[in-house]
Amino acid sequence: METWGELLRRHYNYALGQRLDCLRRTRCQFDRCSIVSEPIGDIPEKVDYYSQASELKQTKELFPEYKNIYADCQQQNLMRLDKASKRWLIPDKNGKRGGRPRFKKRGDICSFTFPRVNCPKAGAHLIGNILKLSKIGEIKVILHRPIPDGFAIKQVTLVKKADGWYASFSLEDDTIPEPLPVDEVKSAVGIDVGLEKFLATSDGQAVKIPQFYRKSQQQLARQQRQLARMEKGSKNYQRQSNKVARLHLHVARQRKEFHYQVVHWLCEHYDLIAFENLNIKGLARTRLAKSILDAAWGSFLNILQAVAVKRGKWAIGDDPRGTSIECSGCGARVEKTLKDRVHNCPHCKLVIDRDWNSGINILNRVKQTLGLAFAGCGGYLDASPVRQQLSIAKLGSPFYTALRS
Ligand SMILES: [Zn+2]
């Protein structure tokens, strides 16, 4: 499997080179010259997925070792490149484009895909806990959960990670989850993500940031120091670099698990979840970068939206401008710096936690755009000003027990 990964990596790099070369040679119109530089040679034919896939036959003749790779995997490899370069060249409906596809270094992620599973012409078959791959053989797999009923296995991707090989199956179910009708939304919540807490809800609850990365930072630093002392490329070096990679993997998994727990907790309790669309790239350039990237709100919000759709709930994003400045009680602007943790309104005498205040504002804005006029839980509706404290303790350690049970 490692040989396959390596061969496919080389082929990917070759195909990417072909594409970039073609672009360079055809950048300038054919009856004029570029001021900067001019590539020498013929103008190549247009390179796309089809032209590259039809050259696969030639590849196999020139490099016989490619004959040992299942043909569909090679096509999938080219399709992956095709997708990546289309994301780069063609902007999506928001006018955003992906980055330029990169050449893959030796030892970069090693994976390949079988596009069909368990059908007569498929190259991969899963029977019980045995995965049978064409040209590779039978492998015993550990199913971390049974294949759910009513799902068809579409494809399988084999990935090598620091702690072993993983097979990831894509399943398909034709039924579409029905979203809750808007007028049946009973409970709504606004969430504000912050640095002090992972998030604060509009009804005064908060989730702490677990700071997985910061916690393992010491351990990571120690392992990396040891790695730096070793001779590059030696057996010990390889073993140690695998240790570091495993540690990173562990942190990433902890983070993902935490995100899913919080998201399911939110979807369990609320029908509508309002959040702000943050400018994460902009924030990550500041001094707080490590904390921001550690919290990984971007992936959290992606998970939130995916889970919400799956469970038939609503997750709606809103423009974040001014949510922390506006008073949720009277709507006046109360200027504050990042240091001011408490919202103290001189107009209506409302004193609440700063993030709580933003959470309420976010909820109100989304409600306004949706035209919802229900009281719901959450939202600061009582007009009489009171001093209120965010109940972090409520979600501190009991939060986990509540989630786990
Ligand atoms: Zn006010």
Short mmCIF file of C-alpha atoms and ligand atoms in Angstrom, two decimals:
data_model
loop_
_atom_site.label_atom_id
_atom_site.label_comp_id
_atom_site.label_asym_id
_atom_site.label_seq_id
_atom_site.Cartn_x
_atom_site.Cartn_y
_atom_site.Cartn_z
CA MET A 1 0.00 0.00 0.00
CA GLU A 2 2.92 2.29 0.70
CA THR A 3 4.29 1.60 -2.78
CA TRP A 4 0.94 2.53 -4.29
CA GLY A 5 0.84 5.75 -2.32
CA GLU A 6 4.34 6.67 -3.42
CA LEU A 7 3.71 5.86 -7.10
CA LEU A 8 0.47 7.80 -7.10
CA ARG A 9 2.21 10.73 -5.46
CA ARG A 10 4.79 10.80 -8.25
CA HIS A 11 2.12 10.58 -10.88
CA TYR A 12 0.18 13.38 -9.21
CA ASN A 13 3.26 15.59 -9.26
CA TYR A 14 3.89 14.79 -12.91
CA ALA A 15 0.30 15.59 -13.88
CA LEU A 16 0.39 18.82 -11.87
CA GLY A 17 3.62 19.80 -13.60
CA GLN A 18 1.98 19.17 -16.96
CA ARG A 19 -0.91 21.43 -16.04
CA LEU A 20 1.27 24.25 -14.75
CA ASP A 21 3.50 24.05 -17.80
CA CYS A 22 0.51 24.25 -20.11
CA LEU A 23 -0.75 27.31 -18.26
CA ARG A 24 2.62 29.03 -18.47
CA ARG A 25 2.91 28.47 -22.19
CA THR A 26 -0.56 29.68 -23.04
CA ARG A 27 -0.73 32.64 -20.71
CA CYS A 28 0.13 35.15 -23.43
CA GLN A 29 -1.87 35.54 -26.62
CA PHE A 30 -0.21 33.77 -29.50
CA ASP A 31 0.50 36.86 -31.63
CA ARG A 32 2.44 38.75 -28.97
CA CYS A 33 5.28 38.33 -26.56
CA SER A 34 5.35 38.47 -22.81
CA ILE A 35 7.51 41.24 -21.35
CA VAL A 36 8.72 39.12 -18.48
CA SER A 37 9.60 35.78 -20.00
CA GLU A 38 8.75 33.56 -22.89
CA PRO A 39 8.68 29.78 -22.63
CA ILE A 40 10.42 27.96 -25.46
CA GLY A 41 8.83 25.07 -27.32
CA ASP A 42 5.56 24.02 -28.83
CA ILE A 43 2.28 25.24 -27.53
CA PRO A 44 0.89 22.14 -25.83
CA GLU A 45 -2.58 20.77 -26.29
CA LYS A 46 -5.08 21.70 -23.66
CA VAL A 47 -4.47 19.62 -20.56
CA ASP A 48 -7.50 18.47 -18.60
CA TYR A 49 -8.65 15.38 -16.80
CA TYR A 50 -9.60 13.56 -19.99
CA SER A 51 -6.32 14.14 -21.74
CA GLN A 52 -4.40 13.05 -18.67
CA ALA A 53 -6.53 9.99 -18.08
CA SER A 54 -6.08 8.86 -21.66
CA GLU A 55 -2.31 9.02 -21.15
CA LEU A 56 -2.51 6.50 -18.34
CA LYS A 57 -2.01 3.68 -20.83
CA GLN A 58 1.27 5.20 -21.94
CA THR A 59 2.36 5.63 -18.34
CA LYS A 60 1.91 1.93 -17.77
CA GLU A 61 4.01 1.09 -20.80
CA LEU A 62 6.82 3.39 -19.78
CA PHE A 63 6.71 2.51 -16.10
CA PRO A 64 5.54 -1.08 -15.72
CA GLU A 65 5.21 -0.79 -11.93
CA TYR A 66 2.05 1.24 -12.53
CA LYS A 67 0.45 -1.90 -13.94
CA ASN A 68 0.19 -3.21 -10.40
CA ILE A 69 -2.07 -0.37 -9.32
CA TYR A 70 -5.80 -0.77 -9.73
CA ALA A 71 -6.78 1.46 -12.68
CA ASP A 72 -9.67 3.21 -10.92
CA CYS A 73 -7.34 4.39 -8.17
CA GLN A 74 -5.13 6.08 -10.74
CA GLN A 75 -8.12 7.82 -12.28
CA GLN A 76 -9.27 8.96 -8.86
CA ASN A 77 -5.81 10.37 -8.28
CA LEU A 78 -6.12 12.49 -11.43
CA MET A 79 -9.66 13.50 -10.54
CA ARG A 80 -8.40 14.78 -7.22
CA LEU A 81 -5.89 16.94 -9.03
CA ASP A 82 -8.57 18.09 -11.45
CA LYS A 83 -10.76 19.19 -8.56
CA ALA A 84 -7.89 21.00 -6.87
CA SER A 85 -6.90 22.94 -9.97
CA LYS A 86 -10.49 23.84 -10.77
CA ARG A 87 -10.87 25.23 -7.26
CA TRP A 88 -7.77 27.27 -7.92
CA LEU A 89 -8.69 28.59 -11.39
CA ILE A 90 -12.46 28.98 -11.24
CA PRO A 91 -13.95 31.16 -8.49
CA ASP A 92 -17.03 29.85 -6.70
CA LYS A 93 -20.29 31.77 -6.39
CA ASN A 94 -18.84 33.98 -3.66
CA GLY A 95 -15.90 34.87 -5.89
CA LYS A 96 -13.46 32.90 -3.73
CA ARG A 97 -10.76 30.67 -5.14
CA GLY A 98 -8.66 27.96 -3.57
CA GLY A 99 -4.90 28.01 -3.35
CA ARG A 100 -2.59 26.74 -6.06
CA PRO A 101 -2.27 22.94 -5.92
CA ARG A 102 1.10 22.03 -4.48
CA PHE A 103 3.62 19.41 -5.35
CA LYS A 104 3.54 16.65 -2.80
CA LYS A 105 6.71 15.88 -0.94
CA ARG A 106 7.85 12.38 -0.18
CA GLY A 107 6.11 11.25 2.95
CA ASP A 108 3.27 13.73 2.61
CA ILE A 109 -0.18 12.31 3.13
CA CYS A 110 -0.31 8.93 1.50
CA SER A 111 -3.74 7.81 0.35
CA PHE A 112 -5.73 6.30 -2.48
CA THR A 113 -9.40 5.81 -3.25
CA PHE A 114 -11.45 2.96 -4.61
CA PRO A 115 -14.48 4.62 -6.23
CA ARG A 116 -16.74 1.58 -5.94
CA VAL A 117 -17.30 -0.87 -3.12
CA ASN A 118 -19.32 -4.08 -2.92
CA CYS A 119 -20.73 -3.98 -6.44
CA PRO A 120 -19.91 -6.55 -9.15
CA LYS A 121 -17.22 -4.47 -10.88
CA ALA A 122 -15.79 -2.93 -7.73
CA GLY A 123 -12.15 -3.11 -6.77
CA ALA A 124 -12.93 -3.24 -3.07
CA HIS A 125 -15.24 -5.49 -1.13
CA LEU A 126 -16.13 -5.30 2.53
CA ILE A 127 -17.42 -8.59 3.87
CA GLY A 128 -17.80 -8.71 7.62
CA ASN A 129 -14.59 -7.25 8.92
CA ILE A 130 -12.51 -8.30 5.94
CA LEU A 131 -11.66 -5.68 3.35
CA LYS A 132 -10.71 -7.24 0.06
CA LEU A 133 -8.77 -4.95 -2.25
CA SER A 134 -8.03 -5.75 -5.85
CA LYS A 135 -4.31 -6.43 -6.44
CA ILE A 136 -3.54 -6.01 -2.75
CA GLY A 137 -5.43 -8.77 -1.02
CA GLU A 138 -7.50 -9.30 2.07
CA ILE A 139 -7.02 -7.09 5.09
CA LYS A 140 -8.67 -7.47 8.46
CA VAL A 141 -10.21 -4.16 9.51
CA ILE A 142 -11.53 -2.95 12.83
CA LEU A 143 -14.98 -1.48 12.21
CA HIS A 144 -15.26 1.30 14.75
CA ARG A 145 -19.03 1.10 14.33
CA PRO A 146 -21.31 -1.14 12.28
CA ILE A 147 -22.40 0.08 8.82
CA PRO A 148 -25.82 1.61 9.55
CA ASP A 149 -28.92 0.11 7.94
CA GLY A 150 -30.24 1.67 4.75
CA PHE A 151 -26.87 2.99 3.66
CA ALA A 152 -24.98 1.96 0.56
CA ILE A 153 -21.18 2.04 0.64
CA LYS A 154 -20.06 4.28 -2.20
CA GLN A 155 -16.31 4.45 -1.96
CA VAL A 156 -13.41 3.71 0.30
CA THR A 157 -10.26 5.76 0.83
CA LEU A 158 -7.20 4.26 2.46
CA VAL A 159 -5.09 6.76 4.35
CA LYS A 160 -1.83 6.32 6.16
CA LYS A 161 -1.65 8.29 9.38
CA ALA A 162 1.06 8.45 12.00
CA ASP A 163 -0.42 5.56 13.94
CA GLY A 164 -1.40 3.25 11.11
CA TRP A 165 -3.57 2.79 8.08
CA TYR A 166 -7.20 3.86 8.07
CA ALA A 167 -10.00 2.93 5.68
CA SER A 168 -12.66 5.57 5.43
CA PHE A 169 -15.96 4.63 3.82
CA SER A 170 -18.37 7.08 2.24
CA LEU A 171 -21.94 5.99 2.78
CA GLU A 172 -25.02 7.18 0.99
CA ASP A 173 -28.59 7.37 2.15
CA ASP A 174 -31.13 8.82 -0.28
CA THR A 175 -33.47 10.21 2.34
CA ILE A 176 -33.04 13.91 3.03
CA PRO A 177 -33.51 15.11 6.59
CA GLU A 178 -36.45 17.50 6.78
CA PRO A 179 -35.61 20.79 8.45
CA LEU A 180 -37.99 21.91 11.14
CA PRO A 181 -40.56 24.38 9.70
CA VAL A 182 -39.64 27.93 10.75
CA ASP A 183 -42.90 28.50 12.62
CA GLU A 184 -42.30 25.36 14.69
CA VAL A 185 -38.98 26.58 16.06
CA LYS A 186 -39.54 26.61 19.80
CA SER A 187 -36.17 27.39 21.27
CA ALA A 188 -33.41 29.53 19.88
CA VAL A 189 -29.99 30.49 21.08
CA GLY A 190 -27.30 32.91 20.03
CA ILE A 191 -23.71 31.90 20.53
CA ASP A 192 -20.72 34.16 20.79
CA VAL A 193 -17.30 32.58 20.47
CA GLY A 194 -14.51 34.22 22.39
CA LEU A 195 -11.03 33.80 23.72
CA GLU A 196 -11.90 33.73 27.37
CA LYS A 197 -14.56 31.10 26.91
CA PHE A 198 -15.08 28.80 23.99
CA LEU A 199 -18.59 30.12 23.60
CA ALA A 200 -21.23 32.02 25.54
CA THR A 201 -24.92 31.47 24.86
CA SER A 202 -27.64 34.08 24.91
CA ASP A 203 -29.24 32.49 27.96
CA GLY A 204 -26.18 32.91 30.10
CA GLN A 205 -24.25 29.70 29.83
CA ALA A 206 -20.66 29.25 28.81
CA VAL A 207 -18.32 26.53 27.67
CA LYS A 208 -14.69 26.68 28.67
CA ILE A 209 -11.86 26.42 26.16
CA PRO A 210 -10.09 23.13 26.74
CA GLN A 211 -6.84 24.38 25.11
CA PHE A 212 -5.65 20.99 24.02
CA TYR A 213 -2.70 22.35 22.12
CA ARG A 214 -1.49 24.49 24.99
CA LYS A 215 -1.72 21.57 27.36
CA SER A 216 0.39 19.29 25.21
CA GLN A 217 2.74 22.07 24.20
CA GLN A 218 5.34 21.16 26.83
CA GLN A 219 5.33 17.54 25.86
CA LEU A 220 5.47 18.49 22.20
CA ALA A 221 8.39 20.85 22.77
CA ARG A 222 10.33 18.16 24.59
CA GLN A 223 9.79 15.62 21.83
CA GLN A 224 10.69 18.13 19.16
CA ARG A 225 13.90 19.06 20.98
CA GLN A 226 14.86 15.41 21.01
CA LEU A 227 14.07 15.17 17.33
CA ALA A 228 16.30 18.14 16.54
CA ARG A 229 19.26 16.42 18.20
CA MET A 230 18.99 13.35 16.02
CA GLU A 231 20.69 12.76 12.74
CA LYS A 232 18.32 13.52 9.94
CA GLY A 233 17.10 10.46 8.08
CA SER A 234 18.39 7.96 10.64
CA LYS A 235 16.21 5.22 12.08
CA ASN A 236 15.97 7.03 15.40
CA TYR A 237 15.00 10.23 13.64
CA GLN A 238 12.19 8.48 11.84
CA ARG A 239 10.95 6.90 15.04
CA GLN A 240 11.03 10.23 16.87
CA SER A 241 9.32 12.16 14.07
CA ASN A 242 6.57 9.57 14.15
CA LYS A 243 6.21 10.22 17.87
CA VAL A 244 5.77 13.95 17.21
CA ALA A 245 3.26 13.26 14.45
CA ARG A 246 1.26 11.04 16.79
CA LEU A 247 1.13 13.76 19.40
CA HIS A 248 -0.22 16.24 16.84
CA LEU A 249 -2.76 13.67 15.73
CA HIS A 250 -3.86 13.17 19.33
CA VAL A 251 -4.41 16.90 19.85
CA ALA A 252 -6.36 17.18 16.60
CA ARG A 253 -8.61 14.29 17.60
CA GLN A 254 -9.23 15.69 21.07
CA ARG A 255 -10.27 18.97 19.51
CA LYS A 256 -12.62 17.37 17.02
CA GLU A 257 -14.23 15.22 19.69
CA PHE A 258 -14.80 18.28 21.85
CA HIS A 259 -16.38 20.17 18.94
CA TYR A 260 -18.79 17.35 18.24
CA GLN A 261 -19.78 17.13 21.89
CA VAL A 262 -20.54 20.84 22.10
CA VAL A 263 -22.42 20.85 18.79
CA HIS A 264 -24.60 17.90 19.77
CA TRP A 265 -25.25 19.50 23.12
CA LEU A 266 -26.44 22.67 21.35
CA CYS A 267 -28.62 20.78 18.86
CA GLU A 268 -30.10 18.74 21.69
CA HIS A 269 -31.30 21.83 23.53
CA TYR A 270 -32.16 24.32 20.81
CA ASP A 271 -33.99 24.31 17.48
CA LEU A 272 -32.23 27.36 16.13
CA ILE A 273 -28.64 28.32 16.68
CA ALA A 274 -27.42 31.75 15.62
CA PHE A 275 -23.71 32.43 15.30
CA GLU A 276 -21.41 35.09 13.90
CA ASN A 277 -19.43 34.68 10.74
CA LEU A 278 -15.97 35.42 12.04
CA ASN A 279 -13.04 36.69 10.10
CA ILE A 280 -10.76 33.95 11.37
CA LYS A 281 -7.91 34.60 8.96
CA GLY A 282 -7.82 38.22 10.05
CA LEU A 283 -7.91 37.33 13.73
CA ALA A 284 -5.23 34.69 13.39
CA ARG A 285 -2.78 37.32 12.23
CA THR A 286 -2.90 39.06 15.58
CA ARG A 287 -0.96 38.28 18.73
CA LEU A 288 -3.70 35.96 19.91
CA ALA A 289 -3.11 33.61 16.98
CA LYS A 290 -2.21 30.53 19.00
CA SER A 291 -5.30 30.69 21.16
CA ILE A 292 -7.50 31.36 18.15
CA LEU A 293 -6.14 28.52 16.10
CA ASP A 294 -6.23 26.24 19.14
CA ALA A 295 -9.92 26.87 19.63
CA ALA A 296 -10.43 26.24 15.88
CA TRP A 297 -13.76 28.01 15.59
CA GLY A 298 -13.75 27.70 11.84
CA SER A 299 -13.98 23.93 11.92
CA PHE A 300 -16.35 24.17 14.88
CA LEU A 301 -18.78 26.28 12.86
CA ASN A 302 -18.50 23.88 9.91
CA ILE A 303 -19.33 20.95 12.16
CA LEU A 304 -22.19 22.93 13.68
CA GLN A 305 -23.78 23.53 10.28
CA ALA A 306 -23.33 19.94 9.17
CA VAL A 307 -24.79 18.46 12.33
CA ALA A 308 -27.66 20.94 12.34
CA VAL A 309 -28.71 19.89 8.84
CA LYS A 310 -28.43 16.24 9.80
CA ARG A 311 -30.62 16.70 12.86
CA GLY A 312 -33.15 18.94 11.12
CA LYS A 313 -32.20 22.02 13.14
CA TRP A 314 -31.30 25.52 12.04
CA ALA A 315 -27.84 27.03 12.24
CA ILE A 316 -27.69 30.53 10.84
CA GLY A 317 -24.71 32.83 10.61
CA ASP A 318 -24.84 36.58 10.79
CA ASP A 319 -22.56 39.52 10.20
CA PRO A 320 -20.56 40.04 13.40
CA ARG A 321 -20.19 43.81 13.16
CA GLY A 322 -20.82 45.59 16.43
CA THR A 323 -22.33 42.68 18.35
CA SER A 324 -20.12 43.31 21.34
CA ILE A 325 -20.59 47.09 21.35
CA GLU A 326 -24.36 47.27 21.07
CA CYS A 327 -26.37 47.03 24.30
CA SER A 328 -28.77 44.12 24.20
CA GLY A 329 -31.14 45.92 26.58
CA CYS A 330 -31.64 49.28 24.88
CA GLY A 331 -29.64 49.13 21.66
CA ALA A 332 -27.27 51.97 22.59
CA ARG A 333 -23.61 51.79 21.61
CA VAL A 334 -21.35 51.07 24.56
CA GLU A 335 -17.75 51.33 23.40
CA LYS A 336 -15.30 48.90 24.96
CA THR A 337 -11.85 47.51 24.38
CA LEU A 338 -10.84 43.85 24.32
CA LYS A 339 -9.95 44.13 28.00
CA ASP A 340 -13.41 45.10 29.20
CA ARG A 341 -14.99 41.80 30.08
CA VAL A 342 -18.25 43.20 31.45
CA HIS A 343 -20.91 45.06 29.53
CA ASN A 344 -22.02 48.01 31.63
CA CYS A 345 -24.65 50.16 29.93
CA PRO A 346 -24.90 53.75 31.23
CA HIS A 347 -28.28 54.24 29.49
CA CYS A 348 -30.37 51.37 30.80
CA LYS A 349 -28.06 50.24 33.65
CA LEU A 350 -27.75 46.71 32.29
CA VAL A 351 -24.70 44.93 33.67
CA ILE A 352 -23.93 41.53 32.17
CA ASP A 353 -20.96 39.62 30.86
CA ARG A 354 -19.61 40.96 27.61
CA ASP A 355 -19.87 37.71 25.65
CA TRP A 356 -23.34 37.05 26.98
CA ASN A 357 -24.38 40.46 25.67
CA SER A 358 -23.00 39.60 22.21
CA GLY A 359 -24.77 36.27 22.25
CA ILE A 360 -28.11 38.00 22.81
CA ASN A 361 -27.37 40.50 20.05
CA ILE A 362 -26.53 37.76 17.59
CA LEU A 363 -29.74 35.93 18.40
CA ASN A 364 -31.81 39.08 18.02
CA ARG A 365 -30.30 39.88 14.65
CA VAL A 366 -30.95 36.45 13.24
CA LYS A 367 -34.48 36.50 14.63
CA GLN A 368 -35.02 39.83 12.90
CA THR A 369 -33.83 38.57 9.54
CA LEU A 370 -35.99 35.47 9.88
CA GLY A 371 -38.96 37.48 11.11
CA LEU A 372 -39.41 35.37 14.20
CA ALA A 373 -41.45 36.93 16.93
CA PHE A 374 -41.44 34.25 19.59
CA ALA A 375 -40.09 34.72 23.06
CA GLY A 376 -38.13 31.50 23.05
CA CYS A 377 -35.64 30.74 25.70
CA GLY A 378 -32.74 33.07 25.69
CA GLY A 379 -32.73 36.70 24.80
CA TYR A 380 -32.73 39.35 27.45
CA LEU A 381 -36.41 40.16 27.58
CA ASP A 382 -36.87 41.47 31.09
CA ALA A 383 -36.62 45.24 30.89
CA SER A 384 -35.66 45.82 34.51
CA PRO A 385 -31.90 46.16 34.76
CA VAL A 386 -30.16 43.70 37.03
CA ARG A 387 -26.62 42.70 37.60
CA GLN A 388 -26.16 39.22 36.23
CA GLN A 389 -23.29 36.81 36.16
CA LEU A 390 -22.54 34.27 33.52
CA SER A 391 -22.96 30.79 34.92
CA ILE A 392 -19.72 29.17 33.90
CA ALA A 393 -19.80 26.85 36.86
CA LYS A 394 -22.99 25.34 35.52
CA LEU A 395 -21.14 24.13 32.48
CA GLY A 396 -17.71 23.64 34.01
CA SER A 397 -17.16 20.03 34.94
CA PRO A 398 -20.83 18.99 35.00
CA PHE A 399 -20.93 19.93 31.33
CA TYR A 400 -18.92 16.87 30.50
CA THR A 401 -20.95 14.53 32.62
CA ALA A 402 -24.11 15.87 31.07
CA LEU A 403 -22.71 15.23 27.62
CA ARG A 404 -21.41 11.80 28.32
CA SER A 405 -24.47 10.36 30.01
ZN ZN B 1 -28.47 49.67 27.48
#
